[in-house]
Amino acid sequence: MSEQIERYNATPVESKWQARWAESRCFESSEDPDREKYYVLEMFPYPSGRIHMGHVRNYTMGDVVARFKRARGFNVLHPMGWDAFGLPAENAARDQRIHPGQWTYDNIAHMRDELKSIGLSLDWSRELASCHPGYYRHQQKMFLDFYKAGLAYRRESWVNWDPVDHTVLANEQVIDGRGWRSGAPVEKRQLTQWFFKITAFCQDLLDALDGLERWPERVRLMQQNWIGRSEGMRLAFAFSHDDSPLDVYTTRHDTLFGASFMALSPQHPIALAVAERDPDAAAFIADCQRLGTSEEAIEKAEKIGYDTGLTVRHPFRGDVELPVYIANFVLMDYGTGAIFGCPGHDQRDLDFARRYGLPVTPVVCPAGSDAASFVIEDEAYTGDGRLINSDFLDGMSVADAKIAVRDRLEAADSGTRAVNFRLRDWGISRQRYWGCPIPMIHCKTCGTVPVPEADLPVELPDDVTFDQPGNPLDRHPTWRAVACPECGNAAERETDTMDTFVDSSWYFIRFCCARAAEPVDRAAVEYWSPVDQYIGGIEHAILHLLYSRFFVRAMRQCGYVTFDEPFAGLFTQGMVCHETYRDGQGNWLFPEEVIRDSSGAATHADSGEPVTVGRIESMSKSKKNVVAPLAIVEKYGADIARWFMLSDSPPERDMEWTDAGVNGAWRFVQRVWRGLQEALPVLPAAGGSLNLTEDRAVALRRAAHKAILGVTEDVERFRFNRAVARIHELSNVILDFETGESPQCASALREAYEILVQLSGPMMPHLGEEAWQALGHDTMLADTPWPAANTDLMVDERIILAVQVNGKVRGEIEAAPDTEHDEVRALALDLANVKKAIGDRDVRKVIVVPNRIVNVVV
């Protein structure tokens, strides 16, 4: 057999099978009540124009799951669409003098072709783009229903203003005080905005996290912290010269005796009232407006304040008056917008008190410390302990002190118990053109009224210009003008468009009924929902996931759906990383501009000058450490890129893209393909029976069926790198196997090759189809059921593990090789001698050395 015939040529093979899948509409899906469904979805991409390696990794993982579940008999939904609204399109319109729509749809066409080139088993018949009127008309309809239900409303509020993008940003979109896209320092402005009432579901969103058992724990914790439920008190501090109270929310009412000042948000009504008569206070507030409204920006800013001259009376010490400051670190939209400052036990309060020479009185003393000598220096004490310097609270624990303070204040009508949430309503107004128009009309006579449903969609005008900063809709000559639907008088359309996170908060539902005349086809949505496996980056743990959870609840309240949670399972993949390179002038270089010799030294490919090799970092255009997926596909084939992405490291961790790794994957494919070609002449025809008695044949069959069990479990648990390792092991066994003159060995080899192809098929689908055809099958591998493991072959495969207690052998257990640690632990702890050795002592830990020994430490 010639080298040319033996060598696997990916390019024609991949084109052939992609065409076959498309022609047969292999991956299109429809509801089938008689089959169990499985909905797998990767977070849909923004159409930037090019896919990157992060896309390849993300979508390959989803594709493996989709193909695997399909082979396991599930009715699989695996769709694709485009998160297509947003500022980059407007920036392109301004810079390239092209309409945002044309730029977006051109990019979609290009990226669609790129995604198809990597062999994804997607149902393209359900493709959608959030910028298409056929999509956002339904979003507008739901907005109107949310408005009727009181879940959408308009009010004046302080907002984060991006002075470069000329738009409002949600707090979550402000990173380190800067706009998440522009990077510009964010300012505060007061604007009339549209909001979704996400706070109506605070407790429900929090409570339901416990039921999301197939979500990463860290994502649930991030959402829990963002929702931020706290139990505390609302306290009323009386002003010294009148009886009007200053309301404060606190969770640390136990520290009241340590209070040394009060602080108001710059947006607090009392602060604004002071500013009206005090120009210096007004100037201070103006300075504060230059900070963003996000907690990150405020936390990092220097803690400064302005003394209003007002004072309030301490609720327990009538002779003590506390000065009232306006402070830049107090948020108006948390609690009441006012706090009492206890410098001894809050770092911000301490920094503030030191700056202005205010008293610092410790009132909680750590256990084991001397109350008489305990002082606060540069760091506030925030731990537990007993109360000191606190009158009737002295000696109490923090918990008991909170109860005592609560009881006294409630008896005196000076405080009430309160629950507070950190989560604020979602401001969805954006001052930009390329977004979903908010379907509302402003009439001088009737106020703000909804667009009639018969007039939906409210479409964006095509004839807009981007030669000036700001929203082109505000200056469009005709689009704003409209008759009021209630009185018929001249009125104006709302020119704000929706935050693009609205578009992505329900797209997974629309995929279930992508061409339905209404927003939701109930039968289809109820069949497919929720998404069984959602895959995407950890960077969306708060924004997108929380908004989606709210949106489904709002849709349920408005009668669209009957479920609450959009995603039953969530997987967050790691980033794709690469070395960074700089030339002698400090300029970043692309990997293809660098040559590495055998010693690891790097030089410029053109000039030959030395190149500095930097850290391994996430691929980014700014540092040029990117590898173009299409270049890899053209050179090696899509299957090679997919295989390496899955094999390099656990999928939840970052992975490093290396030339050596890709070359290794290519060599593996060539070796397997060559081995199959060489074996074909001796293999019996497909479909023959297996009745094996020869030891060598049985051993090969046992190895193949062991691989089925392992790979099946690994894919189910997203341990793709382990599945790849098992396939490598099986391939080594197969490639080293000699059939000789034995028909049984030949039959065992055919079965082993078929199993190898089936197990690797979801990861390398083109190679899988080509090999399956070469093995004599008429049907496509994509339509072939997953192989079933013969567990009878595993009966003799048992190992003995010694069990120790504190290093002394107390017994032994029998288990299958590579049994999960939890199962081994349970078997060990169930031994009578082990239980006797443990006695009444607590088990501190159980150390399992795989396939060897178990040590119980008590």
PDB file of C-alpha atoms in Angstrom, residues 189-348:
ATOM      1  CA  ARG A 189     -25.555  61.156  35.412  1.00  0.00           C
ATOM      2  CA  GLN A 190     -29.210  61.425  36.268  1.00  0.00           C
ATOM      3  CA  LEU A 191     -31.415  60.221  33.413  1.00  0.00           C
ATOM      4  CA  THR A 192     -34.908  58.868  32.935  1.00  0.00           C
ATOM      5  CA  GLN A 193     -34.472  55.179  32.207  1.00  0.00           C
ATOM      6  CA  TRP A 194     -36.426  52.004  31.562  1.00  0.00           C
ATOM      7  CA  PHE A 195     -36.043  49.183  34.072  1.00  0.00           C
ATOM      8  CA  PHE A 196     -36.988  45.539  34.488  1.00  0.00           C
ATOM      9  CA  LYS A 197     -38.146  44.747  37.998  1.00  0.00           C
ATOM     10  CA  ILE A 198     -35.744  41.903  38.696  1.00  0.00           C
ATOM     11  CA  THR A 199     -35.968  42.720  42.408  1.00  0.00           C
ATOM     12  CA  ALA A 200     -39.493  41.272  42.411  1.00  0.00           C
ATOM     13  CA  PHE A 201     -37.819  37.857  42.288  1.00  0.00           C
ATOM     14  CA  CYS A 202     -34.851  38.408  44.640  1.00  0.00           C
ATOM     15  CA  GLN A 203     -35.752  35.745  47.167  1.00  0.00           C
ATOM     16  CA  ASP A 204     -36.912  33.278  44.542  1.00  0.00           C
ATOM     17  CA  LEU A 205     -33.724  33.722  42.497  1.00  0.00           C
ATOM     18  CA  LEU A 206     -31.714  33.125  45.658  1.00  0.00           C
ATOM     19  CA  ASP A 207     -33.688  30.136  46.965  1.00  0.00           C
ATOM     20  CA  ALA A 208     -33.704  28.365  43.600  1.00  0.00           C
ATOM     21  CA  LEU A 209     -29.901  28.256  43.459  1.00  0.00           C
ATOM     22  CA  ASP A 210     -29.951  25.254  45.801  1.00  0.00           C
ATOM     23  CA  GLY A 211     -31.849  23.290  43.172  1.00  0.00           C
ATOM     24  CA  LEU A 212     -29.322  23.947  40.418  1.00  0.00           C
ATOM     25  CA  GLU A 213     -27.285  20.889  41.332  1.00  0.00           C
ATOM     26  CA  ARG A 214     -25.625  20.615  37.916  1.00  0.00           C
ATOM     27  CA  TRP A 215     -24.239  24.147  38.057  1.00  0.00           C
ATOM     28  CA  PRO A 216     -20.673  24.838  39.206  1.00  0.00           C
ATOM     29  CA  GLU A 217     -20.607  25.705  42.895  1.00  0.00           C
ATOM     30  CA  ARG A 218     -18.573  28.854  42.267  1.00  0.00           C
ATOM     31  CA  VAL A 219     -21.190  30.180  39.817  1.00  0.00           C
ATOM     32  CA  ARG A 220     -23.971  29.608  42.337  1.00  0.00           C
ATOM     33  CA  LEU A 221     -21.898  31.356  44.985  1.00  0.00           C
ATOM     34  CA  MET A 222     -21.232  34.304  42.661  1.00  0.00           C
ATOM     35  CA  GLN A 223     -24.947  34.688  42.013  1.00  0.00           C
ATOM     36  CA  GLN A 224     -25.739  34.332  45.697  1.00  0.00           C
ATOM     37  CA  ASN A 225     -23.291  37.093  46.542  1.00  0.00           C
ATOM     38  CA  TRP A 226     -24.589  39.322  43.765  1.00  0.00           C
ATOM     39  CA  ILE A 227     -28.189  38.944  44.926  1.00  0.00           C
ATOM     40  CA  GLY A 228     -26.775  39.702  48.368  1.00  0.00           C
ATOM     41  CA  ARG A 229     -29.504  38.955  50.868  1.00  0.00           C
ATOM     42  CA  SER A 230     -28.821  40.399  54.314  1.00  0.00           C
ATOM     43  CA  GLU A 231     -30.843  40.478  57.494  1.00  0.00           C
ATOM     44  CA  GLY A 232     -30.530  43.575  59.608  1.00  0.00           C
ATOM     45  CA  MET A 233     -32.432  46.567  60.955  1.00  0.00           C
ATOM     46  CA  ARG A 234     -33.710  49.907  59.795  1.00  0.00           C
ATOM     47  CA  LEU A 235     -32.800  52.460  62.445  1.00  0.00           C
ATOM     48  CA  ALA A 236     -34.168  55.974  62.901  1.00  0.00           C
ATOM     49  CA  PHE A 237     -31.610  58.517  64.105  1.00  0.00           C
ATOM     50  CA  ALA A 238     -33.262  61.743  65.258  1.00  0.00           C
ATOM     51  CA  PHE A 239     -31.648  64.986  64.121  1.00  0.00           C
ATOM     52  CA  SER A 240     -30.413  67.140  66.983  1.00  0.00           C
ATOM     53  CA  HIS A 241     -32.431  70.234  66.094  1.00  0.00           C
ATOM     54  CA  ASP A 242     -35.682  68.752  64.815  1.00  0.00           C
ATOM     55  CA  ASP A 243     -37.579  65.514  65.140  1.00  0.00           C
ATOM     56  CA  SER A 244     -37.275  64.302  61.539  1.00  0.00           C
ATOM     57  CA  PRO A 245     -35.427  60.973  61.437  1.00  0.00           C
ATOM     58  CA  LEU A 246     -32.478  59.839  59.369  1.00  0.00           C
ATOM     59  CA  ASP A 247     -33.226  56.253  58.308  1.00  0.00           C
ATOM     60  CA  VAL A 248     -30.300  53.845  58.173  1.00  0.00           C
ATOM     61  CA  TYR A 249     -30.084  50.177  57.223  1.00  0.00           C
ATOM     62  CA  THR A 250     -27.441  48.092  58.980  1.00  0.00           C
ATOM     63  CA  THR A 251     -26.507  44.475  59.534  1.00  0.00           C
ATOM     64  CA  ARG A 252     -24.182  45.410  62.416  1.00  0.00           C
ATOM     65  CA  HIS A 253     -26.518  46.976  64.957  1.00  0.00           C
ATOM     66  CA  ASP A 254     -24.412  45.236  67.606  1.00  0.00           C
ATOM     67  CA  THR A 255     -21.728  47.903  66.989  1.00  0.00           C
ATOM     68  CA  LEU A 256     -23.950  50.927  67.674  1.00  0.00           C
ATOM     69  CA  PHE A 257     -21.874  52.005  70.650  1.00  0.00           C
ATOM     70  CA  GLY A 258     -18.891  52.316  68.315  1.00  0.00           C
ATOM     71  CA  ALA A 259     -20.664  54.782  66.000  1.00  0.00           C
ATOM     72  CA  SER A 260     -18.718  58.037  65.520  1.00  0.00           C
ATOM     73  CA  PHE A 261     -20.324  59.599  62.430  1.00  0.00           C
ATOM     74  CA  MET A 262     -23.161  59.326  59.907  1.00  0.00           C
ATOM     75  CA  ALA A 263     -22.598  59.245  56.152  1.00  0.00           C
ATOM     76  CA  LEU A 264     -24.999  60.058  53.327  1.00  0.00           C
ATOM     77  CA  SER A 265     -24.802  59.109  49.676  1.00  0.00           C
ATOM     78  CA  PRO A 266     -24.151  62.147  47.456  1.00  0.00           C
ATOM     79  CA  GLN A 267     -27.555  61.411  45.887  1.00  0.00           C
ATOM     80  CA  HIS A 268     -29.404  61.252  49.224  1.00  0.00           C
ATOM     81  CA  PRO A 269     -32.289  63.781  49.429  1.00  0.00           C
ATOM     82  CA  ILE A 270     -30.790  65.353  52.571  1.00  0.00           C
ATOM     83  CA  ALA A 271     -27.422  65.728  50.834  1.00  0.00           C
ATOM     84  CA  LEU A 272     -29.089  67.393  47.855  1.00  0.00           C
ATOM     85  CA  ALA A 273     -31.037  69.683  50.172  1.00  0.00           C
ATOM     86  CA  VAL A 274     -27.782  70.718  51.869  1.00  0.00           C
ATOM     87  CA  ALA A 275     -26.226  71.368  48.462  1.00  0.00           C
ATOM     88  CA  GLU A 276     -29.004  73.763  47.535  1.00  0.00           C
ATOM     89  CA  ARG A 277     -27.914  76.171  50.268  1.00  0.00           C
ATOM     90  CA  ASP A 278     -24.206  75.308  50.468  1.00  0.00           C
ATOM     91  CA  PRO A 279     -22.095  75.828  47.303  1.00  0.00           C
ATOM     92  CA  ASP A 280     -19.191  73.862  48.792  1.00  0.00           C
ATOM     93  CA  ALA A 281     -21.449  70.874  49.370  1.00  0.00           C
ATOM     94  CA  ALA A 282     -22.716  71.195  45.804  1.00  0.00           C
ATOM     95  CA  ALA A 283     -19.127  71.245  44.516  1.00  0.00           C
ATOM     96  CA  PHE A 284     -18.272  68.153  46.559  1.00  0.00           C
ATOM     97  CA  ILE A 285     -21.284  66.278  45.179  1.00  0.00           C
ATOM     98  CA  ALA A 286     -20.290  67.298  41.656  1.00  0.00           C
ATOM     99  CA  ASP A 287     -16.849  65.787  42.257  1.00  0.00           C
ATOM    100  CA  CYS A 288     -18.478  62.578  43.464  1.00  0.00           C
ATOM    101  CA  GLN A 289     -20.469  62.355  40.244  1.00  0.00           C
ATOM    102  CA  ARG A 290     -17.238  61.739  38.395  1.00  0.00           C
ATOM    103  CA  LEU A 291     -17.054  58.320  40.032  1.00  0.00           C
ATOM    104  CA  GLY A 292     -19.027  55.492  38.489  1.00  0.00           C
ATOM    105  CA  THR A 293     -21.944  54.054  40.417  1.00  0.00           C
ATOM    106  CA  SER A 294     -20.429  50.581  40.584  1.00  0.00           C
ATOM    107  CA  GLU A 295     -19.270  49.180  43.880  1.00  0.00           C
ATOM    108  CA  GLU A 296     -15.857  48.425  42.390  1.00  0.00           C
ATOM    109  CA  ALA A 297     -15.228  52.063  41.480  1.00  0.00           C
ATOM    110  CA  ILE A 298     -16.413  53.309  44.855  1.00  0.00           C
ATOM    111  CA  GLU A 299     -14.474  50.690  46.795  1.00  0.00           C
ATOM    112  CA  LYS A 300     -11.190  51.612  45.128  1.00  0.00           C
ATOM    113  CA  ALA A 301     -11.649  55.382  45.426  1.00  0.00           C
ATOM    114  CA  GLU A 302     -10.130  57.342  48.293  1.00  0.00           C
ATOM    115  CA  LYS A 303     -12.751  57.711  51.030  1.00  0.00           C
ATOM    116  CA  ILE A 304     -13.636  61.385  51.283  1.00  0.00           C
ATOM    117  CA  GLY A 305     -16.541  63.320  52.744  1.00  0.00           C
ATOM    118  CA  TYR A 306     -18.086  66.730  53.412  1.00  0.00           C
ATOM    119  CA  ASP A 307     -19.282  67.802  56.855  1.00  0.00           C
ATOM    120  CA  THR A 308     -22.848  69.072  56.489  1.00  0.00           C
ATOM    121  CA  GLY A 309     -22.865  70.677  59.938  1.00  0.00           C
ATOM    122  CA  LEU A 310     -25.854  68.516  60.849  1.00  0.00           C
ATOM    123  CA  THR A 311     -25.820  66.101  63.751  1.00  0.00           C
ATOM    124  CA  VAL A 312     -28.051  63.260  64.958  1.00  0.00           C
ATOM    125  CA  ARG A 313     -28.585  61.868  68.437  1.00  0.00           C
ATOM    126  CA  HIS A 314     -27.205  58.461  69.367  1.00  0.00           C
ATOM    127  CA  PRO A 315     -30.177  56.160  70.110  1.00  0.00           C
ATOM    128  CA  PHE A 316     -28.627  54.858  73.384  1.00  0.00           C
ATOM    129  CA  ARG A 317     -26.489  57.812  74.431  1.00  0.00           C
ATOM    130  CA  GLY A 318     -28.651  60.887  74.519  1.00  0.00           C
ATOM    131  CA  ASP A 319     -25.706  63.154  75.255  1.00  0.00           C
ATOM    132  CA  VAL A 320     -23.761  62.021  72.189  1.00  0.00           C
ATOM    133  CA  GLU A 321     -24.260  63.773  68.869  1.00  0.00           C
ATOM    134  CA  LEU A 322     -22.905  62.239  65.692  1.00  0.00           C
ATOM    135  CA  PRO A 323     -21.775  64.480  62.796  1.00  0.00           C
ATOM    136  CA  VAL A 324     -23.443  63.913  59.432  1.00  0.00           C
ATOM    137  CA  TYR A 325     -21.170  63.777  56.376  1.00  0.00           C
ATOM    138  CA  ILE A 326     -21.809  63.419  52.689  1.00  0.00           C
ATOM    139  CA  ALA A 327     -19.457  60.585  51.679  1.00  0.00           C
ATOM    140  CA  ASN A 328     -18.350  59.310  48.296  1.00  0.00           C
ATOM    141  CA  PHE A 329     -18.397  55.665  49.356  1.00  0.00           C
ATOM    142  CA  VAL A 330     -22.088  55.366  50.275  1.00  0.00           C
ATOM    143  CA  LEU A 331     -24.404  53.927  47.601  1.00  0.00           C
ATOM    144  CA  MET A 332     -27.847  55.490  47.246  1.00  0.00           C
ATOM    145  CA  ASP A 333     -29.352  52.315  45.852  1.00  0.00           C
ATOM    146  CA  TYR A 334     -28.276  50.082  48.726  1.00  0.00           C
ATOM    147  CA  GLY A 335     -30.304  50.141  51.923  1.00  0.00           C
ATOM    148  CA  THR A 336     -31.461  53.710  52.558  1.00  0.00           C
ATOM    149  CA  GLY A 337     -28.476  55.549  51.122  1.00  0.00           C
ATOM    150  CA  ALA A 338     -27.251  56.402  54.631  1.00  0.00           C
ATOM    151  CA  ILE A 339     -25.059  54.583  57.150  1.00  0.00           C
ATOM    152  CA  PHE A 340     -23.719  55.001  60.636  1.00  0.00           C
ATOM    153  CA  GLY A 341     -19.947  54.776  60.645  1.00  0.00           C
ATOM    154  CA  CYS A 342     -18.303  52.384  63.103  1.00  0.00           C
ATOM    155  CA  PRO A 343     -14.577  52.796  62.340  1.00  0.00           C
ATOM    156  CA  GLY A 344     -13.414  50.027  64.654  1.00  0.00           C
ATOM    157  CA  HIS A 345     -15.157  47.338  62.660  1.00  0.00           C
ATOM    158  CA  ASP A 346     -15.429  48.458  59.032  1.00  0.00           C
ATOM    159  CA  GLN A 347     -12.354  49.276  56.962  1.00  0.00           C
ATOM    160  CA  ARG A 348     -14.010  51.991  54.883  1.00  0.00           C
TER     161      ARG A 348
END
